[in-house]
PDB file of C-alpha atoms in Angstrom:
ATOM      1  CA  UNK A   1     -23.847 -24.333  27.763  1.00  0.00           C
ATOM      2  CA  UNK A   2     -21.881 -23.168  24.742  1.00  0.00           C
ATOM      3  CA  UNK A   3     -21.402 -19.419  24.429  1.00  0.00           C
ATOM      4  CA  UNK A   4     -19.637 -17.597  21.620  1.00  0.00           C
ATOM      5  CA  UNK A   5     -18.144 -14.141  22.042  1.00  0.00           C
ATOM      6  CA  UNK A   6     -16.703 -11.875  19.379  1.00  0.00           C
ATOM      7  CA  UNK A   7     -14.344  -8.992  20.006  1.00  0.00           C
ATOM      8  CA  UNK A   8     -14.394  -6.213  18.998  1.00  0.00           C
ATOM      9  CA  UNK A   9     -18.058  -5.449  18.376  1.00  0.00           C
ATOM     10  CA  UNK A  10     -17.074  -2.842  15.810  1.00  0.00           C
ATOM     11  CA  UNK A  11     -13.874  -1.959  14.000  1.00  0.00           C
ATOM     12  CA  UNK A  12     -12.969   0.831  11.620  1.00  0.00           C
ATOM     13  CA  UNK A  13      -9.705   0.695   9.668  1.00  0.00           C
ATOM     14  CA  UNK A  14      -8.167   2.504   6.710  1.00  0.00           C
ATOM     15  CA  UNK A  15      -7.945   0.684   3.422  1.00  0.00           C
ATOM     16  CA  UNK A  16      -4.906  -1.550   3.040  1.00  0.00           C
ATOM     17  CA  UNK A  17      -4.530  -2.502   6.679  1.00  0.00           C
ATOM     18  CA  UNK A  18      -4.261  -6.084   7.826  1.00  0.00           C
ATOM     19  CA  UNK A  19      -6.713  -6.897  10.601  1.00  0.00           C
ATOM     20  CA  UNK A  20      -7.720  -9.653  12.989  1.00  0.00           C
ATOM     21  CA  UNK A  21     -11.182 -10.475  14.258  1.00  0.00           C
ATOM     22  CA  UNK A  22     -11.490 -12.585  17.366  1.00  0.00           C
ATOM     23  CA  UNK A  23     -13.927 -15.283  18.403  1.00  0.00           C
ATOM     24  CA  UNK A  24     -13.963 -17.270  21.615  1.00  0.00           C
ATOM     25  CA  UNK A  25     -16.160 -20.154  22.728  1.00  0.00           C
ATOM     26  CA  UNK A  26     -16.660 -21.688  26.148  1.00  0.00           C
ATOM     27  CA  UNK A  27     -16.945 -25.407  25.318  1.00  0.00           C
ATOM     28  CA  UNK A  28     -14.100 -26.933  23.317  1.00  0.00           C
ATOM     29  CA  UNK A  29     -16.255 -29.909  22.268  1.00  0.00           C
ATOM     30  CA  UNK A  30     -17.189 -28.552  18.864  1.00  0.00           C
ATOM     31  CA  UNK A  31     -17.655 -30.252  15.507  1.00  0.00           C
ATOM     32  CA  UNK A  32     -16.572 -27.295  13.400  1.00  0.00           C
ATOM     33  CA  UNK A  33     -16.405 -23.519  13.367  1.00  0.00           C
ATOM     34  CA  UNK A  34     -17.580 -21.247  10.572  1.00  0.00           C
ATOM     35  CA  UNK A  35     -16.994 -17.625   9.753  1.00  0.00           C
ATOM     36  CA  UNK A  36     -19.799 -15.837   7.936  1.00  0.00           C
ATOM     37  CA  UNK A  37     -20.178 -12.451   6.364  1.00  0.00           C
ATOM     38  CA  UNK A  38     -23.409 -10.468   6.392  1.00  0.00           C
ATOM     39  CA  UNK A  39     -23.908  -7.375   4.287  1.00  0.00           C
ATOM     40  CA  UNK A  40     -26.606  -4.905   5.397  1.00  0.00           C
ATOM     41  CA  UNK A  41     -30.060  -6.258   4.620  1.00  0.00           C
ATOM     42  CA  UNK A  42     -28.669  -9.472   3.216  1.00  0.00           C
ATOM     43  CA  UNK A  43     -28.285 -13.069   4.312  1.00  0.00           C
ATOM     44  CA  UNK A  44     -25.253 -14.887   5.594  1.00  0.00           C
ATOM     45  CA  UNK A  45     -22.445 -15.932   3.302  1.00  0.00           C
ATOM     46  CA  UNK A  46     -20.110 -18.655   4.505  1.00  0.00           C
ATOM     47  CA  UNK A  47     -16.476 -17.564   4.278  1.00  0.00           C
ATOM     48  CA  UNK A  48     -14.463 -20.324   5.884  1.00  0.00           C
ATOM     49  CA  UNK A  49     -15.223 -23.566   7.694  1.00  0.00           C
ATOM     50  CA  UNK A  50     -12.690 -25.193   9.992  1.00  0.00           C
ATOM     51  CA  UNK A  51     -13.245 -28.741  11.152  1.00  0.00           C
ATOM     52  CA  UNK A  52     -12.429 -29.484  14.784  1.00  0.00           C
ATOM     53  CA  UNK A  53      -9.374 -31.492  13.698  1.00  0.00           C
ATOM     54  CA  UNK A  54      -7.969 -28.612  11.615  1.00  0.00           C
ATOM     55  CA  UNK A  55      -5.873 -25.643  12.699  1.00  0.00           C
ATOM     56  CA  UNK A  56      -6.579 -23.196   9.891  1.00  0.00           C
ATOM     57  CA  UNK A  57      -8.236 -22.545   6.562  1.00  0.00           C
ATOM     58  CA  UNK A  58      -7.366 -20.011   3.897  1.00  0.00           C
ATOM     59  CA  UNK A  59      -9.346 -18.444   1.093  1.00  0.00           C
ATOM     60  CA  UNK A  60      -7.781 -15.604  -0.838  1.00  0.00           C
ATOM     61  CA  UNK A  61      -7.018 -12.754   1.555  1.00  0.00           C
ATOM     62  CA  UNK A  62      -8.780 -14.517   4.418  1.00  0.00           C
ATOM     63  CA  UNK A  63      -7.199 -16.871   6.908  1.00  0.00           C
ATOM     64  CA  UNK A  64      -9.032 -18.426   9.824  1.00  0.00           C
ATOM     65  CA  UNK A  65      -7.344 -20.260  12.651  1.00  0.00           C
ATOM     66  CA  UNK A  66      -8.734 -22.529  15.318  1.00  0.00           C
ATOM     67  CA  UNK A  67      -7.315 -23.395  18.730  1.00  0.00           C
ATOM     68  CA  UNK A  68      -9.838 -25.747  20.278  1.00  0.00           C
ATOM     69  CA  UNK A  69      -7.983 -26.205  23.537  1.00  0.00           C
ATOM     70  CA  UNK A  70      -8.086 -22.494  24.321  1.00  0.00           C
ATOM     71  CA  UNK A  71     -11.521 -22.001  22.765  1.00  0.00           C
ATOM     72  CA  UNK A  72     -10.396 -19.389  20.246  1.00  0.00           C
ATOM     73  CA  UNK A  73     -10.557 -18.628  16.574  1.00  0.00           C
ATOM     74  CA  UNK A  74      -9.267 -15.674  14.618  1.00  0.00           C
ATOM     75  CA  UNK A  75     -10.146 -14.365  11.189  1.00  0.00           C
ATOM     76  CA  UNK A  76      -7.257 -12.566   9.542  1.00  0.00           C
ATOM     77  CA  UNK A  77      -8.023 -10.248   6.631  1.00  0.00           C
ATOM     78  CA  UNK A  78      -5.016  -9.112   4.624  1.00  0.00           C
ATOM     79  CA  UNK A  79      -4.843  -5.831   2.724  1.00  0.00           C
ATOM     80  CA  UNK A  80      -8.369  -4.780   3.622  1.00  0.00           C
ATOM     81  CA  UNK A  81     -10.586  -3.118   1.007  1.00  0.00           C
ATOM     82  CA  UNK A  82     -13.753  -1.003   1.298  1.00  0.00           C
ATOM     83  CA  UNK A  83     -15.676  -3.955  -0.142  1.00  0.00           C
ATOM     84  CA  UNK A  84     -14.771  -5.928   2.962  1.00  0.00           C
ATOM     85  CA  UNK A  85     -17.061  -3.694   5.007  1.00  0.00           C
ATOM     86  CA  UNK A  86     -19.716  -5.944   6.521  1.00  0.00           C
ATOM     87  CA  UNK A  87     -20.597  -7.775   9.723  1.00  0.00           C
ATOM     88  CA  UNK A  88     -18.491 -10.858  10.359  1.00  0.00           C
ATOM     89  CA  UNK A  89     -20.031 -13.652  12.368  1.00  0.00           C
ATOM     90  CA  UNK A  90     -18.403 -16.605  14.035  1.00  0.00           C
ATOM     91  CA  UNK A  91     -20.453 -19.728  14.754  1.00  0.00           C
ATOM     92  CA  UNK A  92     -19.662 -23.121  16.234  1.00  0.00           C
ATOM     93  CA  UNK A  93     -21.437 -26.332  15.358  1.00  0.00           C
ATOM     94  CA  UNK A  94     -21.908 -28.429  18.458  1.00  0.00           C
ATOM     95  CA  UNK A  95     -22.133 -31.751  16.619  1.00  0.00           C
ATOM     96  CA  UNK A  96     -22.625 -32.876  13.028  1.00  0.00           C
ATOM     97  CA  UNK A  97     -26.369 -32.951  13.223  1.00  0.00           C
ATOM     98  CA  UNK A  98     -26.636 -30.066  15.623  1.00  0.00           C
ATOM     99  CA  UNK A  99     -27.191 -26.370  15.621  1.00  0.00           C
ATOM    100  CA  UNK A 100     -24.937 -23.390  15.091  1.00  0.00           C
ATOM    101  CA  UNK A 101     -24.212 -21.166  18.067  1.00  0.00           C
ATOM    102  CA  UNK A 102     -23.425 -17.635  16.908  1.00  0.00           C
ATOM    103  CA  UNK A 103     -21.450 -14.771  18.331  1.00  0.00           C
ATOM    104  CA  UNK A 104     -22.865 -11.260  18.132  1.00  0.00           C
ATOM    105  CA  UNK A 105     -20.603 -10.352  15.260  1.00  0.00           C
ATOM    106  CA  UNK A 106     -17.995  -7.723  14.497  1.00  0.00           C
ATOM    107  CA  UNK A 107     -19.096  -4.822  12.323  1.00  0.00           C
ATOM    108  CA  UNK A 108     -16.169  -3.922  10.098  1.00  0.00           C
ATOM    109  CA  UNK A 109     -15.819  -0.655   8.245  1.00  0.00           C
ATOM    110  CA  UNK A 110     -12.917  -0.186   5.848  1.00  0.00           C
ATOM    111  CA  UNK A 111     -12.419   3.469   4.901  1.00  0.00           C
ATOM    112  CA  UNK A 112     -11.062   4.389   1.462  1.00  0.00           C
TER     113      UNK A 112
ATOM    114  CA  UNK B   1     -28.418 -24.454  -8.475  1.00  0.00           C
ATOM    115  CA  UNK B   2     -30.824 -22.161  -6.654  1.00  0.00           C
ATOM    116  CA  UNK B   3     -29.933 -21.160  -3.123  1.00  0.00           C
ATOM    117  CA  UNK B   4     -32.135 -21.091  -0.063  1.00  0.00           C
ATOM    118  CA  UNK B   5     -35.065 -18.804  -0.805  1.00  0.00           C
ATOM    119  CA  UNK B   6     -37.300 -17.108   1.704  1.00  0.00           C
ATOM    120  CA  UNK B   7     -40.601 -15.299   1.363  1.00  0.00           C
ATOM    121  CA  UNK B   8     -41.591 -12.612   2.146  1.00  0.00           C
ATOM    122  CA  UNK B   9     -38.373 -10.663   2.305  1.00  0.00           C
ATOM    123  CA  UNK B  10     -40.010  -7.968   4.408  1.00  0.00           C
ATOM    124  CA  UNK B  11     -43.249  -7.901   6.348  1.00  0.00           C
ATOM    125  CA  UNK B  12     -44.865  -5.268   8.570  1.00  0.00           C
ATOM    126  CA  UNK B  13     -47.835  -6.433  10.609  1.00  0.00           C
ATOM    127  CA  UNK B  14     -49.796  -5.204  13.587  1.00  0.00           C
ATOM    128  CA  UNK B  15     -49.554  -6.758  16.989  1.00  0.00           C
ATOM    129  CA  UNK B  16     -52.041  -9.609  17.243  1.00  0.00           C
ATOM    130  CA  UNK B  17     -51.986 -10.468  13.554  1.00  0.00           C
ATOM    131  CA  UNK B  18     -50.649 -13.642  12.023  1.00  0.00           C
ATOM    132  CA  UNK B  19     -47.666 -13.965   9.725  1.00  0.00           C
ATOM    133  CA  UNK B  20     -46.434 -17.009   7.849  1.00  0.00           C
ATOM    134  CA  UNK B  21     -42.865 -17.153   6.605  1.00  0.00           C
ATOM    135  CA  UNK B  22     -41.839 -19.606   3.947  1.00  0.00           C
ATOM    136  CA  UNK B  23     -38.495 -21.220   3.203  1.00  0.00           C
ATOM    137  CA  UNK B  24     -37.491 -23.259   0.180  1.00  0.00           C
ATOM    138  CA  UNK B  25     -34.223 -25.091   0.900  1.00  0.00           C
ATOM    139  CA  UNK B  26     -31.676 -26.087  -1.683  1.00  0.00           C
ATOM    140  CA  UNK B  27     -33.013 -29.052  -3.612  1.00  0.00           C
ATOM    141  CA  UNK B  28     -31.939 -32.342  -2.065  1.00  0.00           C
ATOM    142  CA  UNK B  29     -31.065 -30.873   1.328  1.00  0.00           C
ATOM    143  CA  UNK B  30     -32.675 -32.989   4.023  1.00  0.00           C
ATOM    144  CA  UNK B  31     -31.700 -30.658   6.864  1.00  0.00           C
ATOM    145  CA  UNK B  32     -33.589 -27.401   7.269  1.00  0.00           C
ATOM    146  CA  UNK B  33     -33.041 -24.898  10.050  1.00  0.00           C
ATOM    147  CA  UNK B  34     -34.785 -21.769  11.278  1.00  0.00           C
ATOM    148  CA  UNK B  35     -32.829 -19.077  13.096  1.00  0.00           C
ATOM    149  CA  UNK B  36     -33.705 -15.536  14.083  1.00  0.00           C
ATOM    150  CA  UNK B  37     -31.959 -12.367  15.089  1.00  0.00           C
ATOM    151  CA  UNK B  38     -33.816  -9.823  17.164  1.00  0.00           C
ATOM    152  CA  UNK B  39     -32.507  -6.284  17.562  1.00  0.00           C
ATOM    153  CA  UNK B  40     -29.219  -6.097  19.409  1.00  0.00           C
ATOM    154  CA  UNK B  41     -28.927  -9.825  19.951  1.00  0.00           C
ATOM    155  CA  UNK B  42     -27.025 -12.636  18.329  1.00  0.00           C
ATOM    156  CA  UNK B  43     -28.552 -15.015  15.815  1.00  0.00           C
ATOM    157  CA  UNK B  44     -30.302 -17.788  17.696  1.00  0.00           C
ATOM    158  CA  UNK B  45     -31.410 -21.247  16.691  1.00  0.00           C
ATOM    159  CA  UNK B  46     -35.147 -21.943  16.571  1.00  0.00           C
ATOM    160  CA  UNK B  47     -35.527 -25.438  15.201  1.00  0.00           C
ATOM    161  CA  UNK B  48     -34.168 -28.142  12.933  1.00  0.00           C
ATOM    162  CA  UNK B  49     -35.999 -30.432  10.518  1.00  0.00           C
ATOM    163  CA  UNK B  50     -34.625 -33.604   9.034  1.00  0.00           C
ATOM    164  CA  UNK B  51     -36.879 -34.187   6.072  1.00  0.00           C
ATOM    165  CA  UNK B  52     -40.370 -33.686   7.514  1.00  0.00           C
ATOM    166  CA  UNK B  53     -39.466 -34.561  11.113  1.00  0.00           C
ATOM    167  CA  UNK B  54     -38.595 -32.047  13.814  1.00  0.00           C
ATOM    168  CA  UNK B  55     -35.154 -33.063  15.026  1.00  0.00           C
ATOM    169  CA  UNK B  56     -34.737 -30.283  17.562  1.00  0.00           C
ATOM    170  CA  UNK B  57     -37.223 -27.551  18.430  1.00  0.00           C
ATOM    171  CA  UNK B  58     -35.551 -26.463  21.653  1.00  0.00           C
ATOM    172  CA  UNK B  59     -35.119 -22.905  20.417  1.00  0.00           C
ATOM    173  CA  UNK B  60     -38.761 -22.153  19.717  1.00  0.00           C
ATOM    174  CA  UNK B  61     -39.607 -19.292  22.092  1.00  0.00           C
ATOM    175  CA  UNK B  62     -43.210 -20.182  22.874  1.00  0.00           C
ATOM    176  CA  UNK B  63     -46.363 -21.781  21.496  1.00  0.00           C
ATOM    177  CA  UNK B  64     -47.152 -18.765  19.337  1.00  0.00           C
ATOM    178  CA  UNK B  65     -44.604 -20.141  16.900  1.00  0.00           C
ATOM    179  CA  UNK B  66     -45.456 -23.125  14.706  1.00  0.00           C
ATOM    180  CA  UNK B  67     -43.139 -24.623  12.121  1.00  0.00           C
ATOM    181  CA  UNK B  68     -44.058 -27.222   9.546  1.00  0.00           C
ATOM    182  CA  UNK B  69     -42.328 -29.047   6.741  1.00  0.00           C
ATOM    183  CA  UNK B  70     -44.955 -31.172   5.105  1.00  0.00           C
ATOM    184  CA  UNK B  71     -43.506 -33.595   2.573  1.00  0.00           C
ATOM    185  CA  UNK B  72     -39.986 -32.725   3.560  1.00  0.00           C
ATOM    186  CA  UNK B  73     -39.604 -29.955   1.002  1.00  0.00           C
ATOM    187  CA  UNK B  74     -40.372 -26.337   1.859  1.00  0.00           C
ATOM    188  CA  UNK B  75     -41.058 -25.169   5.388  1.00  0.00           C
ATOM    189  CA  UNK B  76     -43.311 -22.560   6.930  1.00  0.00           C
ATOM    190  CA  UNK B  77     -42.960 -20.697  10.196  1.00  0.00           C
ATOM    191  CA  UNK B  78     -46.175 -19.178  11.499  1.00  0.00           C
ATOM    192  CA  UNK B  79     -46.331 -16.605  14.261  1.00  0.00           C
ATOM    193  CA  UNK B  80     -49.801 -16.268  15.756  1.00  0.00           C
ATOM    194  CA  UNK B  81     -50.563 -13.879  17.347  1.00  0.00           C
ATOM    195  CA  UNK B  82     -47.514 -11.725  16.692  1.00  0.00           C
ATOM    196  CA  UNK B  83     -46.083  -9.630  19.523  1.00  0.00           C
ATOM    197  CA  UNK B  84     -43.764  -6.616  19.371  1.00  0.00           C
ATOM    198  CA  UNK B  85     -40.804  -8.662  20.610  1.00  0.00           C
ATOM    199  CA  UNK B  86     -41.120 -10.989  17.607  1.00  0.00           C
ATOM    200  CA  UNK B  87     -39.670  -8.287  15.362  1.00  0.00           C
ATOM    201  CA  UNK B  88     -36.390  -9.306  13.814  1.00  0.00           C
ATOM    202  CA  UNK B  89     -34.867 -11.241  10.969  1.00  0.00           C
ATOM    203  CA  UNK B  90     -35.840 -14.855  10.478  1.00  0.00           C
ATOM    204  CA  UNK B  91     -33.238 -16.899   8.636  1.00  0.00           C
ATOM    205  CA  UNK B  92     -33.715 -20.264   7.056  1.00  0.00           C
ATOM    206  CA  UNK B  93     -30.773 -22.531   6.283  1.00  0.00           C
ATOM    207  CA  UNK B  94     -30.306 -25.936   4.735  1.00  0.00           C
ATOM    208  CA  UNK B  95     -27.629 -28.605   4.620  1.00  0.00           C
ATOM    209  CA  UNK B  96     -27.133 -31.783   2.679  1.00  0.00           C
ATOM    210  CA  UNK B  97     -27.462 -34.928   4.792  1.00  0.00           C
ATOM    211  CA  UNK B  98     -23.743 -35.711   4.780  1.00  0.00           C
ATOM    212  CA  UNK B  99     -22.514 -32.192   4.200  1.00  0.00           C
ATOM    213  CA  UNK B 100     -20.738 -29.823   6.546  1.00  0.00           C
ATOM    214  CA  UNK B 101     -21.616 -26.465   5.074  1.00  0.00           C
ATOM    215  CA  UNK B 102     -24.866 -24.804   6.057  1.00  0.00           C
ATOM    216  CA  UNK B 103     -26.342 -22.451   3.467  1.00  0.00           C
ATOM    217  CA  UNK B 104     -28.423 -19.504   4.591  1.00  0.00           C
ATOM    218  CA  UNK B 105     -31.210 -17.638   2.876  1.00  0.00           C
ATOM    219  CA  UNK B 106     -31.367 -13.854   2.828  1.00  0.00           C
ATOM    220  CA  UNK B 107     -33.844 -13.744   5.662  1.00  0.00           C
ATOM    221  CA  UNK B 108     -37.381 -12.564   6.227  1.00  0.00           C
ATOM    222  CA  UNK B 109     -37.401  -9.195   7.972  1.00  0.00           C
ATOM    223  CA  UNK B 110     -40.413  -8.989  10.283  1.00  0.00           C
ATOM    224  CA  UNK B 111     -41.607  -5.810  11.945  1.00  0.00           C
ATOM    225  CA  UNK B 112     -44.497  -5.979  14.394  1.00  0.00           C
ATOM    226  CA  UNK B 113     -46.056  -2.583  15.178  1.00  0.00           C
TER     227      UNK B 113
END
């Protein structure tokens, strides 16, 4: 049974810091992995999607990596800003037509 | 292009009452999913429609929950009768048949008192 774990559960950093959010999954047989952002009271916004054959994806100040063999992904945020404050969720897709399995999320607070 | 829309955005009902949540997927998206997040827990899968057919309903918690997608367009999720533990956020998501990205709505926040 696939399980997704995110560490840390919460993180507070000063503005400008680079930071890394961690995600681990128990079954390496995944189709892809997605990182989402959720602002309070809002829905989920997809940030980055990494296919199982890829090692990383980049979008602006965000970089996500995937190591399927070790069951790990990281989301790197460069030069953090207060607007980055949100909950970041990692989810794996078990197969193309399947369902997403989510971690519990990391609540990020970036202080001005 | 409109995103995934959900209605109502917030609902407060008494234990024992019935609530129906609605989801309108992105036009042309055959795949429609329901997920929910209850307090303190991770987001969990409820079920998956492909057009009007239930592809996977393994996440539905019990028979108080009924999901439909008549005509393969919008979907409804009915909870009857609602219990306190049903409180949480119900997310709908959709995906194009051959697409990889799943698009989420803003959720329907349900409180059962």
